[in-house]
PDB file of C-alpha atoms in Angstrom:
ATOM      1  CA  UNK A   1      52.122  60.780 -43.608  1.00 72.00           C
ATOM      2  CA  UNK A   2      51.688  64.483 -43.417  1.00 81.00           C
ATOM      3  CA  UNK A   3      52.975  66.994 -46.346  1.00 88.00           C
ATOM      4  CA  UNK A   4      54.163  70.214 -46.371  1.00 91.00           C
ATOM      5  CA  UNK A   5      53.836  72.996 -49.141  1.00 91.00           C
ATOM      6  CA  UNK A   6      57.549  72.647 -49.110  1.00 93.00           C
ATOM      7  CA  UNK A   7      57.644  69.273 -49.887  1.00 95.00           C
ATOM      8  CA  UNK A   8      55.684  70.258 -53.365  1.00 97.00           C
ATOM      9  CA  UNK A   9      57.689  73.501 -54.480  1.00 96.00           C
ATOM     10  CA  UNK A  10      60.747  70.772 -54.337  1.00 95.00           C
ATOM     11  CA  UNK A  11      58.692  67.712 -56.092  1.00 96.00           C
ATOM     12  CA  UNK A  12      56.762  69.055 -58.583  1.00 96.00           C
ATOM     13  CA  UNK A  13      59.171  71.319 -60.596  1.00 96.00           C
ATOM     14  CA  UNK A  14      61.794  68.789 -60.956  1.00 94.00           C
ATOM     15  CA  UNK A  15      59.292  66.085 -61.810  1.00 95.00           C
ATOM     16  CA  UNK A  16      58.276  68.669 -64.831  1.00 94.00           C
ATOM     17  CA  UNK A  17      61.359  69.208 -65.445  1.00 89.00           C
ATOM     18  CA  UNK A  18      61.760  64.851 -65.552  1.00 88.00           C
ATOM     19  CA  UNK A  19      58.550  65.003 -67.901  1.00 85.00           C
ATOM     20  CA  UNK A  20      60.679  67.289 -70.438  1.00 82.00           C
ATOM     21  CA  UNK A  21      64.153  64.873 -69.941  1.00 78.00           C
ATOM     22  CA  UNK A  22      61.884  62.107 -70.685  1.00 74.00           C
ATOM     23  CA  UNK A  23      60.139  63.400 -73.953  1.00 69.00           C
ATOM     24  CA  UNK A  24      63.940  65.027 -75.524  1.00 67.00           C
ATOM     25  CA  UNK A  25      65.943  61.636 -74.655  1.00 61.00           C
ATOM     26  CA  UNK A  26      64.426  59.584 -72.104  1.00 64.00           C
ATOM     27  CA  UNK A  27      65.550  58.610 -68.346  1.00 69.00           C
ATOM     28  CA  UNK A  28      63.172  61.513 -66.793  1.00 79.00           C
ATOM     29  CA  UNK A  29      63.078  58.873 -63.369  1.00 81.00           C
ATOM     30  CA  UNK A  30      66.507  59.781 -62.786  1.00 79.00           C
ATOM     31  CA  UNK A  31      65.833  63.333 -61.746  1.00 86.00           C
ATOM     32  CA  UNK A  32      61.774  62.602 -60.900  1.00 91.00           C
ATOM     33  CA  UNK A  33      62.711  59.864 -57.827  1.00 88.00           C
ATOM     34  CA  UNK A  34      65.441  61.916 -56.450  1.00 87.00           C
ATOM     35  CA  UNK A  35      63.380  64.921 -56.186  1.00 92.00           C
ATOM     36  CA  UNK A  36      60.786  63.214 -54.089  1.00 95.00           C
ATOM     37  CA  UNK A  37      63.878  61.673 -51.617  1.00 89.00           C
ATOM     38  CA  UNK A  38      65.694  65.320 -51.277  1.00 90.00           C
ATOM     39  CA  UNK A  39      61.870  66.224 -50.435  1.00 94.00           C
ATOM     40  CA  UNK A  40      62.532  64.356 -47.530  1.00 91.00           C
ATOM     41  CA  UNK A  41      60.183  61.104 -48.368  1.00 93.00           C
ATOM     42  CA  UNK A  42      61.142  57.779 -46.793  1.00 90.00           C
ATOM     43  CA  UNK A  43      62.308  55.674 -49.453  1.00 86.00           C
ATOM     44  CA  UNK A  44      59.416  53.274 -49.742  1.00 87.00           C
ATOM     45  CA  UNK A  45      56.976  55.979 -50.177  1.00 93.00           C
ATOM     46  CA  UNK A  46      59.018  58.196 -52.720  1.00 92.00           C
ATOM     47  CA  UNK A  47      59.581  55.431 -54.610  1.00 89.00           C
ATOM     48  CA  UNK A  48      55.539  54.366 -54.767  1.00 92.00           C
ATOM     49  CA  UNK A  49      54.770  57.658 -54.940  1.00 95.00           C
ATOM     50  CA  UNK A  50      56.887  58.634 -57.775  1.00 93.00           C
ATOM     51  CA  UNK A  51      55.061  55.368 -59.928  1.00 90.00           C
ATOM     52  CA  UNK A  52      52.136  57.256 -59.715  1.00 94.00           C
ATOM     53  CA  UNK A  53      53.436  60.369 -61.149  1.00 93.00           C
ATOM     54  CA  UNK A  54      55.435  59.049 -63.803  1.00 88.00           C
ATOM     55  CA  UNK A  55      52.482  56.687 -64.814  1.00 88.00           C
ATOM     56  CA  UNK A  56      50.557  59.537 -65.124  1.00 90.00           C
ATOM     57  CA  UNK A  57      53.117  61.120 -67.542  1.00 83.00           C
ATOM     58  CA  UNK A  58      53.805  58.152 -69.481  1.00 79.00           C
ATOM     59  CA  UNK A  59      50.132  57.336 -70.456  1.00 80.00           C
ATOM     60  CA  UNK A  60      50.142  59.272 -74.164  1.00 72.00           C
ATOM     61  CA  UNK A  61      53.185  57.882 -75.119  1.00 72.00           C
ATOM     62  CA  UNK A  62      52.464  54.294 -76.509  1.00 80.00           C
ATOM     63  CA  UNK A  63      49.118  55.968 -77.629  1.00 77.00           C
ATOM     64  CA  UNK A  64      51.250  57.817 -79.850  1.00 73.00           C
ATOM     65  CA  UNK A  65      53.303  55.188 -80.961  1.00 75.00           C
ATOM     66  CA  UNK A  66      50.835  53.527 -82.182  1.00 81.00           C
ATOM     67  CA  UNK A  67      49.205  55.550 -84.100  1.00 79.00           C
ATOM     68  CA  UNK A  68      52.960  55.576 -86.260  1.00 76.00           C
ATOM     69  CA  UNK A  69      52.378  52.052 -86.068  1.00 83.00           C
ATOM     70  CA  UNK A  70      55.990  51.506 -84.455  1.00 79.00           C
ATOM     71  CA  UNK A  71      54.539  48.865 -81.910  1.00 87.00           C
ATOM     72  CA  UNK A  72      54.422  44.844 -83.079  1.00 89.00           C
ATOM     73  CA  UNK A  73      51.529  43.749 -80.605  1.00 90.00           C
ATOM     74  CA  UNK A  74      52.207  40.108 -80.748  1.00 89.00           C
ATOM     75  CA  UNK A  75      55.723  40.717 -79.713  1.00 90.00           C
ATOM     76  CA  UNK A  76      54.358  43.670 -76.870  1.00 92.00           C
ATOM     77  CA  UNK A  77      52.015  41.540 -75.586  1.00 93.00           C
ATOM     78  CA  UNK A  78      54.488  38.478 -74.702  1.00 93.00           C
ATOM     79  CA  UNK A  79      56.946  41.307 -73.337  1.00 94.00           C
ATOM     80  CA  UNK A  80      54.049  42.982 -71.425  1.00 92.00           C
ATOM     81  CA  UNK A  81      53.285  39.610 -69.825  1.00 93.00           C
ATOM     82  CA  UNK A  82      56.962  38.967 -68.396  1.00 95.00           C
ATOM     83  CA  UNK A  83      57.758  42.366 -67.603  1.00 92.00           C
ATOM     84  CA  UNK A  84      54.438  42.522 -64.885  1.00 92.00           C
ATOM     85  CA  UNK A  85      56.121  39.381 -63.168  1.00 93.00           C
ATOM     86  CA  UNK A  86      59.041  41.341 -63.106  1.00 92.00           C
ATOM     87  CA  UNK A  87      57.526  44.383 -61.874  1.00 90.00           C
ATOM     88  CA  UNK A  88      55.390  42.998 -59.289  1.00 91.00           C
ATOM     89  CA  UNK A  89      58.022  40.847 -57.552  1.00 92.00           C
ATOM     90  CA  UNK A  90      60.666  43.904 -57.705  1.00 90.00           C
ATOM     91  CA  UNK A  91      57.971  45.879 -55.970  1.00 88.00           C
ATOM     92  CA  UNK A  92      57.517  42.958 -53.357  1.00 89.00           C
ATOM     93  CA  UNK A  93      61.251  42.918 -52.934  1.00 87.00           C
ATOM     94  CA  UNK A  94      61.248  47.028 -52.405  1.00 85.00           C
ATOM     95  CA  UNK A  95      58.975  46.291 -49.904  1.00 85.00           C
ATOM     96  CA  UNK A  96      60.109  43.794 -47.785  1.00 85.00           C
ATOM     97  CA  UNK A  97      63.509  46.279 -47.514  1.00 81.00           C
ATOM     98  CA  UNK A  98      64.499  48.700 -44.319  1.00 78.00           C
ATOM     99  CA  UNK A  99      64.927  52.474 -45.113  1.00 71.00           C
ATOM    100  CA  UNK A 100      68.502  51.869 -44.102  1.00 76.00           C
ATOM    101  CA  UNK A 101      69.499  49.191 -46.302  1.00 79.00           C
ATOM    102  CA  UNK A 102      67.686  50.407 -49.325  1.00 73.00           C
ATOM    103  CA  UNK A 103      70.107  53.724 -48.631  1.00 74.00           C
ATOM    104  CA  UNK A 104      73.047  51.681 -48.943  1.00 81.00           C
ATOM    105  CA  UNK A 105      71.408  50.182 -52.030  1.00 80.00           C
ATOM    106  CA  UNK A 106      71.813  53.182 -53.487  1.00 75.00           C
ATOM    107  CA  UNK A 107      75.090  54.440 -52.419  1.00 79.00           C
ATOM    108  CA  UNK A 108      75.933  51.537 -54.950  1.00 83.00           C
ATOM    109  CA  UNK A 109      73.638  52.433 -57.659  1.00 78.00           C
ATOM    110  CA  UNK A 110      74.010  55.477 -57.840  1.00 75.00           C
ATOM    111  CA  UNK A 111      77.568  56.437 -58.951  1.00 83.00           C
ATOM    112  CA  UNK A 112      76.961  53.441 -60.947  1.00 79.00           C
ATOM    113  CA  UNK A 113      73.554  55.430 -62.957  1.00 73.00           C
ATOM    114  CA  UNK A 114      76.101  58.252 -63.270  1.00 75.00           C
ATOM    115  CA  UNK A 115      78.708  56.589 -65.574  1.00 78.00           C
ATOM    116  CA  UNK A 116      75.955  55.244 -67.233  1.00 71.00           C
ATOM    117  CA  UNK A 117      74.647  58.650 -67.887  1.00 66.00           C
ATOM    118  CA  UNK A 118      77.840  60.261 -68.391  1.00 72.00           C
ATOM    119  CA  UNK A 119      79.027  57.370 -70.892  1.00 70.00           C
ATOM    120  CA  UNK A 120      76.397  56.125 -72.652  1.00 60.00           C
ATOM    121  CA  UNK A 121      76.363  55.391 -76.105  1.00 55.00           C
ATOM    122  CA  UNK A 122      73.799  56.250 -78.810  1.00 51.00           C
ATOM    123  CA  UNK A 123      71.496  53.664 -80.389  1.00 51.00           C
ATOM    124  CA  UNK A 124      72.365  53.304 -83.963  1.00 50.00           C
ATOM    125  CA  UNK A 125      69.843  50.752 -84.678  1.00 50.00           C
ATOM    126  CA  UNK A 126      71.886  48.799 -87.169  1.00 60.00           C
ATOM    127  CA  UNK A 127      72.025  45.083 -85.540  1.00 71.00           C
ATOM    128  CA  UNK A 128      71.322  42.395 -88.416  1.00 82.00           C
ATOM    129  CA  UNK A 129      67.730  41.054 -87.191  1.00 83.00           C
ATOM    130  CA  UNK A 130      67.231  37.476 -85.841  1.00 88.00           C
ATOM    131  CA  UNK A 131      64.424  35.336 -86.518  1.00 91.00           C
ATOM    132  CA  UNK A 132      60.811  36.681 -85.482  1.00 89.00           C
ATOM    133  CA  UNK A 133      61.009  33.353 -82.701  1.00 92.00           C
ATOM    134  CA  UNK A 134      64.567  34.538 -81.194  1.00 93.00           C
ATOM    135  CA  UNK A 135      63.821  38.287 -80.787  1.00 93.00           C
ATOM    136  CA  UNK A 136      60.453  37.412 -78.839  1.00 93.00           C
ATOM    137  CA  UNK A 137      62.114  35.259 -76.636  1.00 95.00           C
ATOM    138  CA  UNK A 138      65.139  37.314 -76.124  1.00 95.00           C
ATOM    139  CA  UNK A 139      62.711  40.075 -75.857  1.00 95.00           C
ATOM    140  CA  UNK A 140      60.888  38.286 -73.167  1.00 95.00           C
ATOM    141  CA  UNK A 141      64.029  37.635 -71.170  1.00 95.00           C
ATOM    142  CA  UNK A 142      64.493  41.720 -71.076  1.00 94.00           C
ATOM    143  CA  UNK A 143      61.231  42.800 -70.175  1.00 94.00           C
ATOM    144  CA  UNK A 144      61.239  39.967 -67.089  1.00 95.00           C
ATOM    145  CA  UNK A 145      64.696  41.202 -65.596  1.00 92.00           C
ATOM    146  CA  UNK A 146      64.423  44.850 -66.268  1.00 91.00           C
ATOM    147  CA  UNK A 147      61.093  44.705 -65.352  1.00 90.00           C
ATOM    148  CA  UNK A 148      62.139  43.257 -61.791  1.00 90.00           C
ATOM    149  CA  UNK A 149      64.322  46.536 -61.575  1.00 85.00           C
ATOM    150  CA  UNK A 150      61.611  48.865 -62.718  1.00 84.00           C
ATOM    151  CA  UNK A 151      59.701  47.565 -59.558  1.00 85.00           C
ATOM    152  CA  UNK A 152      62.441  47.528 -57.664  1.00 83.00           C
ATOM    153  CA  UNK A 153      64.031  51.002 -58.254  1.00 78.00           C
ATOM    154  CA  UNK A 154      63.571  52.121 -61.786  1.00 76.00           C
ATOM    155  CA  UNK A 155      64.907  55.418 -63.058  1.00 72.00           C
ATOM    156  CA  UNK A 156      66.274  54.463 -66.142  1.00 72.00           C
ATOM    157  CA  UNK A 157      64.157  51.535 -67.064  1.00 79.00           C
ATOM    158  CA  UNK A 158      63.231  53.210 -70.199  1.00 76.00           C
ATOM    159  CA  UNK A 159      66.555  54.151 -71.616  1.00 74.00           C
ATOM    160  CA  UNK A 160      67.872  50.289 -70.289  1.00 78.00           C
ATOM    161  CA  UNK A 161      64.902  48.640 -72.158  1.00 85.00           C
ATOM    162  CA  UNK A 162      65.357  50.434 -75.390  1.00 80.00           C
ATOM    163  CA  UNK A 163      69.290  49.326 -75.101  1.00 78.00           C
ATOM    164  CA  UNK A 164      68.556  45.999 -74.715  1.00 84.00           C
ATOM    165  CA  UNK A 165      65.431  45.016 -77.199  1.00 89.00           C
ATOM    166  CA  UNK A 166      68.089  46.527 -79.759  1.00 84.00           C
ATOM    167  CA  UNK A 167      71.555  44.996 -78.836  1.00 83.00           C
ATOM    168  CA  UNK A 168      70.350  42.498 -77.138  1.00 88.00           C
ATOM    169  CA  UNK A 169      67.309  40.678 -78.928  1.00 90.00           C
ATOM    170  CA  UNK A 170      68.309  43.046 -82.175  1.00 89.00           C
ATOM    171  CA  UNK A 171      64.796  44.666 -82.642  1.00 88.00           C
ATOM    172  CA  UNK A 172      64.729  47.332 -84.738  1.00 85.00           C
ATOM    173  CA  UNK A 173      64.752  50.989 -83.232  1.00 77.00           C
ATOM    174  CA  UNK A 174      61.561  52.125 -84.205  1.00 78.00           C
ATOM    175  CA  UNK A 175      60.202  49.056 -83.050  1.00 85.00           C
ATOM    176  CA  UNK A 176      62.337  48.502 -79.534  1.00 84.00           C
ATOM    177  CA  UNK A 177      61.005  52.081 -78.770  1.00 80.00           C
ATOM    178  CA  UNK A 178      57.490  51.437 -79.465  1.00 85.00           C
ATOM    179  CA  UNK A 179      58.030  48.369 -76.835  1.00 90.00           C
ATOM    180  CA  UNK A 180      59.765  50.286 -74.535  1.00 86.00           C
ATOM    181  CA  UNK A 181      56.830  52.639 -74.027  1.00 83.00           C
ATOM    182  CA  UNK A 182      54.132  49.747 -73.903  1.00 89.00           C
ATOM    183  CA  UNK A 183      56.499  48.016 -71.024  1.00 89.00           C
ATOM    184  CA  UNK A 184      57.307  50.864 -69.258  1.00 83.00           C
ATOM    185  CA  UNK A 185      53.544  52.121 -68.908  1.00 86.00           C
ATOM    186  CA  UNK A 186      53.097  48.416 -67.676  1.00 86.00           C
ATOM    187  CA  UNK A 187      55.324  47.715 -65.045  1.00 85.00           C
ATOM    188  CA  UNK A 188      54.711  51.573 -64.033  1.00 84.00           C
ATOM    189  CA  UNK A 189      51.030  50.038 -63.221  1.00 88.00           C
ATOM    190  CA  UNK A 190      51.444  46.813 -62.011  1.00 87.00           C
ATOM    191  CA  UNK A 191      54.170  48.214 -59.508  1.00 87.00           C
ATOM    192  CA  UNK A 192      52.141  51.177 -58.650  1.00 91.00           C
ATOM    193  CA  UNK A 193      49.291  48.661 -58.119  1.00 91.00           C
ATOM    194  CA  UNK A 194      51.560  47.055 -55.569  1.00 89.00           C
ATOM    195  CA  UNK A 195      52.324  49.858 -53.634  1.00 90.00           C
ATOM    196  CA  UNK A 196      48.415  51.440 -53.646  1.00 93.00           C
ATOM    197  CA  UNK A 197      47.911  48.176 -51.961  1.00 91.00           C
ATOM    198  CA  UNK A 198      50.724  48.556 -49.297  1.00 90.00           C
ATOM    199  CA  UNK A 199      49.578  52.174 -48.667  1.00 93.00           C
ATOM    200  CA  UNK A 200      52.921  53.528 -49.560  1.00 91.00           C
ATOM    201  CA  UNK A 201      51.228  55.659 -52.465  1.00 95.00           C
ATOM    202  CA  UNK A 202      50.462  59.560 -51.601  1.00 95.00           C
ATOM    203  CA  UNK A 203      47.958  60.165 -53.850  1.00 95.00           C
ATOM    204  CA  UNK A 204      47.564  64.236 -53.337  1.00 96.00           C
ATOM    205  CA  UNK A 205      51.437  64.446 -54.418  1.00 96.00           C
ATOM    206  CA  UNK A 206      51.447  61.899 -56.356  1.00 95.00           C
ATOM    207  CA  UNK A 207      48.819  63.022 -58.437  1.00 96.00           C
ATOM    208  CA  UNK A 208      49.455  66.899 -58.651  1.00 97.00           C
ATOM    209  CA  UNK A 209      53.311  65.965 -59.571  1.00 96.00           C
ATOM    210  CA  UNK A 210      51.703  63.498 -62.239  1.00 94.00           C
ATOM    211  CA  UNK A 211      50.005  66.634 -63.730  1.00 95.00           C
ATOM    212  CA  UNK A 212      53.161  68.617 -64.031  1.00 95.00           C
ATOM    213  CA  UNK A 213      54.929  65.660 -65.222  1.00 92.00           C
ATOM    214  CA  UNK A 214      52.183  65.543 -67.795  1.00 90.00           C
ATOM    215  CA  UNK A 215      53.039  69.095 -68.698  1.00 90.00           C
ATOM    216  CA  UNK A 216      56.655  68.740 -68.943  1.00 87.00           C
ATOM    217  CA  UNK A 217      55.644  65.873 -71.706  1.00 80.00           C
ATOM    218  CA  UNK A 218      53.550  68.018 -73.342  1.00 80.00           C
ATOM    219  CA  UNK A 219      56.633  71.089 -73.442  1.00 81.00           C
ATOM    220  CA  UNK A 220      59.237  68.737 -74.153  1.00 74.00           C
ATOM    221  CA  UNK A 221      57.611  67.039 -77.167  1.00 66.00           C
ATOM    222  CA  UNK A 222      56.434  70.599 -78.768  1.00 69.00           C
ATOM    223  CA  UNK A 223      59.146  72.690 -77.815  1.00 62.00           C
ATOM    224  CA  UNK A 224      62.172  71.523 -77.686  1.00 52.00           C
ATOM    225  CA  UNK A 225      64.395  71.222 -80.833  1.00 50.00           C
ATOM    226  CA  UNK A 226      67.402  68.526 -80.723  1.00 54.00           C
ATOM    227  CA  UNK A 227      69.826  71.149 -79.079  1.00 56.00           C
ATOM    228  CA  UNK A 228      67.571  70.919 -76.260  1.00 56.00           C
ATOM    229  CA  UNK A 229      70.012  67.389 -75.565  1.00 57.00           C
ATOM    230  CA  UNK A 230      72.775  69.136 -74.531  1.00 66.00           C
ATOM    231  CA  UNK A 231      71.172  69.654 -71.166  1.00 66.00           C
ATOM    232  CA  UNK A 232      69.852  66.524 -70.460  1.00 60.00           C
ATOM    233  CA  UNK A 233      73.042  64.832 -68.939  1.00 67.00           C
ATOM    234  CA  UNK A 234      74.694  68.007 -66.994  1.00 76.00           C
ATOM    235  CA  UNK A 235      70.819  68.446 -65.458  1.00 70.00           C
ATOM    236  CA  UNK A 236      70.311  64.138 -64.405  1.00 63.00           C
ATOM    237  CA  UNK A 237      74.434  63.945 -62.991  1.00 74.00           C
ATOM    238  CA  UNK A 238      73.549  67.537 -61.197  1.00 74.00           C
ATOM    239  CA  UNK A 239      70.395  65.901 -59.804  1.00 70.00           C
ATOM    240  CA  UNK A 240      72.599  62.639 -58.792  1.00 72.00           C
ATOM    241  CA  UNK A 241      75.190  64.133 -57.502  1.00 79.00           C
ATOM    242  CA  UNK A 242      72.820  65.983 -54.813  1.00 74.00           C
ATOM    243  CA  UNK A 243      71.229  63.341 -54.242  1.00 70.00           C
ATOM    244  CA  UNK A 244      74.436  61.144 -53.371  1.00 79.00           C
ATOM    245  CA  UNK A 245      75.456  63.625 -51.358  1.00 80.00           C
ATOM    246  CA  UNK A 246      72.031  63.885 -49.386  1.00 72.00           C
ATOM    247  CA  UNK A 247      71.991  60.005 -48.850  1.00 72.00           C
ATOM    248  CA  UNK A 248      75.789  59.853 -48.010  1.00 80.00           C
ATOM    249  CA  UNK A 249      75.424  62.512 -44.904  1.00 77.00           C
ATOM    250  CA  UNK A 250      72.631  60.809 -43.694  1.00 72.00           C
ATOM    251  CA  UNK A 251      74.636  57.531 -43.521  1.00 76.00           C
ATOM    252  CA  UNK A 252      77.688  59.705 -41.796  1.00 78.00           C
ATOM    253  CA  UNK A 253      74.899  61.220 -39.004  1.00 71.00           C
ATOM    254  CA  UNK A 254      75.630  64.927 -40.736  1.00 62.00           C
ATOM    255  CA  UNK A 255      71.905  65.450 -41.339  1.00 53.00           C
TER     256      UNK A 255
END
């Protein structure tokens, strides 16, 4: 598929700007896939390609988390293990889709990601724990089904992983978040590993996006104080809202 330098001044600012969402308060794939569908990408390819990007900026992450020793391995590796099934069949699924269904996919899932955005609550962390045994397995059951969706679609899987290991399998916030980054880098690679296979992946965007979605990381982690929230949810329902728009027309025959 062919590129054009306009196709990059659209992609790769708003997938820095993703990098920065992601690193103040997570759920950077809601403005990072988008951008690579108002660039004009047929679904299947924006959606491999943007796996590529945002595995490139989500590589540091569990590095860093644990170094603050915020990730139980026992527990991440039985999540890690369920959440690549997951991944990998959601990526099979994406793929055995037409453009045009996958667009009314989306006409559903979208204003659906918005009140999510617009209403969602903050994590307070304060569950009473269950047994080690019952938050694995509960823990297990997350990462397979959300992992199906980070394959599938994904913006979001972060934020909806982090919700669930805490109020669902009660894992304690520190903890749920270290897991949350050792998932999401997973099924980020096993689904991109799907689509490098299919040939859906465009590595030179892909990869130069990745590098300012690196660098939006790298801002958003050193520079931005906890105001910097504020802007996170106008920015992502902005995003959606153009994007809705976009994918409505084209189902009308305006563009």
């Amino acid at each position: 598929m062919a590129l054009s330098w306009q196709q990059f001044i659209i992609v790769c600012p708003l997938v820095f700007l993703a990098g920065m969402v992601d690193a103040i308060a997570g759920g950077g794939g809601l403005i990072s896939l988008p951008a690579y569908l108002i660039a004009g990408l047929p679904t299947h390819f924006a959606i491999a390609t943007n796996k590529c990007s945002s595995s490139m900026g989500t590589t540091m992450a569990p590095w860093r988390y644990a170094q603050d020793g915020y990730i139980p391995w026992r527990q991440a590796a039985c999540c890690v293990g369920c959440a690549i099934l997951g991944s990998c069949g959601g990526a099979q699924l994406a793929l055995h889709l037409s453009d045009a269904v996958f667009q009314v996919i989306m006409l559903v899932i979208l204003p659906l990601t918005a009140a999510y955005v617009l209403l969602g609550r903050s994590l307070d962390g304060t569950r009473p724990p269950y047994s080690l045994l019952r938050t694995t397995l509960l823990s297990m059951c997350v990462a397979l089904v959300i992992g199906v969706y980070d394959g599938f679609y994904g913006p979001g899987t972060g934020t909806f992983l982090l919700l669930f290991l805490t109020g669902v399998a009660h894992m304690e916030l520190a903890k749920a978040n270290g897991v949350t980054k050792v998932i999401n880098l997973t099924t980020n690679l096993s689904a991109l590993a799907v689509y490098l296979y299919s040939g859906k992946v465009l590595l030179l965007l892909g990869v130069t996006a990745g590098l300012f979605s690196i660098a939006g990381n790298y801002v958003g982690t050193r520079f931005f104080d906890h105001g910097g929230k504020r802007f996170v949810k106008p920015v992502m329902l902005l995003v959606l809202v153009i994007f809705f728009a976009k994918v409505l027309l084209e189902q009308l025959g305006v563009v």
